[in-house]
Amino acid sequence: RKEVEQDPGPFNVPEGATVAFNCTYSNSASQSFFWYRQDCRKEPKLLMSVYSSGNEDGRFTAQLNRASQYISLLIRDSKLSDSATYLCVVNHNYGQNFVFGPGTRLSVLP
Amino acid sequence: SQTIHQWPATLVQPVGSPLSLECTVEGTSNPNLYWYRQAAGRGLQLLFYSVGIGQISSEVPQNLSASRPQDRQFILSSKKLLLSDSGFYLCACREDPTNEKLFFGSGTQLSVL
């Protein structure tokens, strides 16, 4: 089983839609969680950290469920510019190895 | 905030040729530096990380090596490239061990033919 798993998609949604991605991780010692966004042929960029209590940044909401070992990202009111690949990232014991999931591709259609 | 310079943006090399990719960082001191590789359609794989000058840790055995000759310089090398070395190589920086956020350079797309 891979350490971090994501549905590769693609998720094709119309503008204005709400879309949610899930990510599961296998290492129960994982301590830190993040969502990154990667545009085609570009570097990943940090979208948001994921906190135990859940957190929101504008149209984006991240949730963590430690018991079930999954993380979610909710995007409300999708924009065309949200089209990208969303990477789930997990860090074990605040160490050096940030484990990246394979990413979920989102296409927001006009 | 830090800036990460990575070059070249694209590189085409024949099998068996050497490789040297350079990454330099500005705007921070004594950062943790990383080399990742992303194969087509796959997740990022950590290759090497460094917590200081001359300190290199390898995550995956392979024909690549890394060096950190200066505080803000991280180099990825190979003596003889393999076809399987093709991929998108990304240098990343973490300002200090208490800051868990990774920032990436713009990457090098390497094609080994």
Coordinates of C-alpha atoms in Angstrom, one line a residue:
Chain A
R1 CA 0.0 0.0 0.0
K2 CA 1.3 3.4 -0.9
E3 CA 2.0 5.8 2.0
V4 CA -0.2 8.6 0.6
E5 CA -3.0 7.8 -1.8
Q6 CA -5.2 10.1 -3.9
D7 CA -7.8 9.7 -6.6
P8 CA -6.0 10.8 -9.7
G9 CA -9.1 12.2 -11.3
P10 CA -9.6 14.1 -13.4
F11 CA -12.4 15.9 -11.8
N12 CA -14.2 18.0 -14.4
V13 CA -16.5 20.5 -12.8
P14 CA -18.3 23.6 -14.0
E15 CA -17.4 27.1 -12.8
G16 CA -19.1 27.8 -9.5
A17 CA -19.3 24.2 -8.4
T18 CA -18.1 22.9 -5.1
V19 CA -15.6 20.0 -5.3
A20 CA -13.9 17.9 -2.7
F21 CA -10.8 15.8 -2.7
N22 CA -9.8 13.1 -0.3
C23 CA -6.4 11.8 0.6
T24 CA -5.5 8.8 2.8
Y25 CA -2.2 8.1 4.5
S26 CA -0.9 4.9 6.0
N27 CA 1.6 6.0 8.6
S28 CA -0.2 6.7 11.9
A29 CA 2.9 8.5 13.1
S30 CA 2.3 11.3 10.6
Q31 CA 2.2 14.6 12.3
S32 CA 1.9 17.3 9.7
F33 CA -0.3 17.6 6.6
F34 CA -0.5 20.0 3.7
W35 CA -2.1 20.6 0.4
Y36 CA 0.0 21.8 -2.5
R37 CA -1.1 23.0 -5.9
Q38 CA 0.8 22.1 -9.1
D39 CA 0.2 23.6 -12.5
C40 CA 1.2 21.7 -15.6
R41 CA 5.0 21.6 -15.9
K42 CA 5.5 23.9 -12.9
E43 CA 6.7 23.5 -9.4
P44 CA 4.3 22.7 -6.5
K45 CA 3.2 25.6 -4.4
L46 CA 1.9 25.4 -0.9
L47 CA -1.8 25.9 -0.8
M48 CA -2.5 25.4 2.9
S49 CA -1.4 23.5 5.9
V50 CA -4.0 21.2 7.5
Y51 CA -4.7 21.5 11.2
S52 CA -6.4 19.1 13.5
S53 CA -9.3 21.4 14.1
G54 CA -9.7 22.0 10.4
N55 CA -9.0 25.3 8.7
E56 CA -10.3 27.6 6.0
D57 CA -8.7 30.0 3.7
G58 CA -11.2 31.9 1.5
R59 CA -12.9 29.4 -0.7
F60 CA -10.7 26.5 0.5
T61 CA -11.4 24.3 3.5
A62 CA -9.1 21.6 4.7
Q63 CA -10.0 18.9 7.2
L64 CA -8.0 16.2 9.0
N65 CA -9.4 12.9 10.4
R66 CA -6.7 11.2 12.3
A67 CA -8.8 8.3 13.4
S68 CA -9.5 7.3 9.8
Q69 CA -6.2 8.7 8.5
Y70 CA -7.5 10.9 5.8
I71 CA -7.3 14.6 4.8
S72 CA -9.8 16.5 2.7
L73 CA -9.8 19.6 0.6
L74 CA -13.0 21.4 -0.3
I75 CA -13.1 24.1 -2.9
R76 CA -16.2 26.3 -3.1
D77 CA -17.3 28.5 -6.0
S78 CA -14.7 27.0 -8.4
K79 CA -12.9 29.3 -10.7
L80 CA -11.3 28.5 -14.0
S81 CA -7.9 29.4 -12.4
D82 CA -8.4 26.6 -9.9
S83 CA -7.6 24.1 -12.6
A84 CA -4.5 22.3 -11.5
T85 CA -3.2 19.2 -9.8
Y86 CA -3.7 19.1 -6.0
L87 CA -1.0 17.2 -4.0
C88 CA -1.6 15.9 -0.6
V89 CA 1.6 15.9 1.6
V90 CA 2.3 14.2 4.8
N91 CA 5.3 14.6 7.2
H92 CA 6.3 12.0 9.7
N93 CA 7.4 13.0 13.2
Y94 CA 8.4 16.5 11.9
G95 CA 11.2 14.8 10.0
Q96 CA 12.9 15.5 6.7
N97 CA 10.7 13.3 4.5
F98 CA 7.7 15.0 3.2
V99 CA 5.7 12.3 1.4
F100 CA 3.8 13.5 -1.6
G101 CA 0.7 11.8 -2.9
P102 CA 0.4 11.4 -6.7
G103 CA -2.1 14.2 -7.0
T104 CA -5.7 14.8 -8.1
R105 CA -6.2 16.7 -11.3
L106 CA -9.0 19.3 -11.4
S107 CA -10.4 20.9 -14.5
V108 CA -12.9 23.7 -14.0
L109 CA -14.9 24.2 -17.2
P110 CA -16.6 27.4 -18.4
Chain B
S1 CA 11.3 35.3 2.0
Q2 CA 13.6 33.0 0.2
T3 CA 14.1 32.7 -3.6
I4 CA 15.2 29.4 -5.2
H5 CA 17.1 29.5 -8.4
Q6 CA 17.2 26.3 -10.4
W7 CA 18.6 25.8 -13.9
P8 CA 18.4 24.8 -16.7
A9 CA 14.6 24.6 -17.2
T10 CA 14.9 21.8 -19.7
L11 CA 17.7 19.5 -20.6
V12 CA 18.1 16.7 -23.1
Q13 CA 21.0 14.3 -22.5
P14 CA 22.1 11.0 -24.1
V15 CA 22.3 7.8 -22.1
G16 CA 25.7 7.5 -20.4
S17 CA 26.4 11.2 -20.3
P18 CA 27.1 13.1 -17.0
L19 CA 24.7 15.4 -15.3
S20 CA 25.0 18.4 -13.1
L21 CA 22.0 20.4 -11.9
E22 CA 22.5 23.4 -9.6
C23 CA 20.2 25.0 -7.1
T24 CA 21.0 28.2 -5.2
V25 CA 18.9 29.9 -2.6
E26 CA 18.7 33.5 -1.6
G27 CA 17.1 35.3 1.3
T28 CA 17.8 32.7 4.0
S29 CA 20.7 31.2 5.9
N30 CA 21.4 27.5 6.8
P31 CA 18.3 26.2 5.1
N32 CA 17.4 22.5 4.8
L33 CA 17.6 21.7 1.0
Y34 CA 16.1 18.9 -0.9
W35 CA 16.2 17.3 -4.3
Y36 CA 12.9 15.7 -5.5
R37 CA 12.2 13.9 -8.8
Q38 CA 8.7 13.6 -10.3
A39 CA 8.2 11.0 -13.0
A40 CA 5.5 11.6 -15.6
G41 CA 2.1 11.1 -13.9
R42 CA 3.5 10.2 -10.6
G43 CA 4.2 11.8 -7.2
L44 CA 7.3 13.5 -6.0
Q45 CA 10.1 11.2 -4.8
L46 CA 12.6 12.5 -2.3
L47 CA 16.1 11.8 -3.6
F48 CA 18.4 13.7 -1.2
Y49 CA 18.3 16.2 1.6
S50 CA 20.9 18.3 3.3
V51 CA 20.8 20.1 6.7
G52 CA 24.1 21.8 6.2
I53 CA 27.3 22.2 4.2
G54 CA 28.8 18.8 3.3
Q55 CA 25.9 17.0 4.9
I56 CA 23.9 14.8 2.5
S57 CA 21.3 12.1 3.2
S58 CA 20.2 9.8 0.5
E59 CA 16.7 8.5 0.5
V60 CA 16.8 6.2 -2.5
P61 CA 19.8 4.2 -3.8
Q62 CA 20.6 5.1 -7.4
N63 CA 23.2 6.4 -9.7
L64 CA 22.7 10.0 -8.6
S65 CA 24.7 11.9 -6.0
A66 CA 24.3 15.3 -4.4
S67 CA 26.7 17.8 -2.8
R68 CA 26.4 20.9 -0.8
P69 CA 29.6 22.9 -1.2
Q70 CA 28.2 26.1 0.2
D71 CA 25.4 27.0 2.6
R72 CA 23.0 28.0 -0.2
Q73 CA 24.1 25.8 -3.0
F74 CA 22.9 22.3 -3.7
I75 CA 24.1 20.2 -6.6
L76 CA 22.6 17.0 -8.1
S77 CA 25.0 14.9 -10.3
S78 CA 25.4 11.7 -12.2
K79 CA 28.4 10.2 -13.8
K80 CA 26.4 8.2 -16.3
L81 CA 22.7 8.9 -17.0
L82 CA 20.2 6.1 -17.5
L83 CA 16.9 6.2 -19.4
S84 CA 15.1 5.9 -16.1
D85 CA 16.6 9.1 -14.9
S86 CA 14.2 11.1 -17.0
G87 CA 11.9 13.2 -15.0
F88 CA 11.1 16.6 -13.5
Y89 CA 13.8 17.5 -10.9
L90 CA 12.8 19.9 -8.2
C91 CA 15.0 21.6 -5.6
A92 CA 13.2 22.6 -2.4
C93 CA 14.0 24.7 0.6
R94 CA 12.9 24.7 4.2
E95 CA 13.9 27.7 6.1
D96 CA 14.6 26.0 9.4
P97 CA 13.6 22.7 11.1
T98 CA 10.7 24.4 12.9
N99 CA 9.2 25.7 9.7
E100 CA 7.5 22.8 7.9
K101 CA 6.7 24.6 4.8
L102 CA 8.6 23.6 1.6
F103 CA 9.3 26.0 -1.2
F104 CA 10.3 24.8 -4.6
G105 CA 12.4 26.0 -7.4
S106 CA 11.0 26.1 -10.9
G107 CA 12.4 22.7 -11.8
T108 CA 14.4 21.0 -14.5
Q109 CA 12.7 18.8 -17.1
L110 CA 15.3 16.2 -17.9
S111 CA 14.9 13.8 -20.9
V112 CA 17.5 11.1 -21.3
L113 CA 17.5 9.6 -24.8

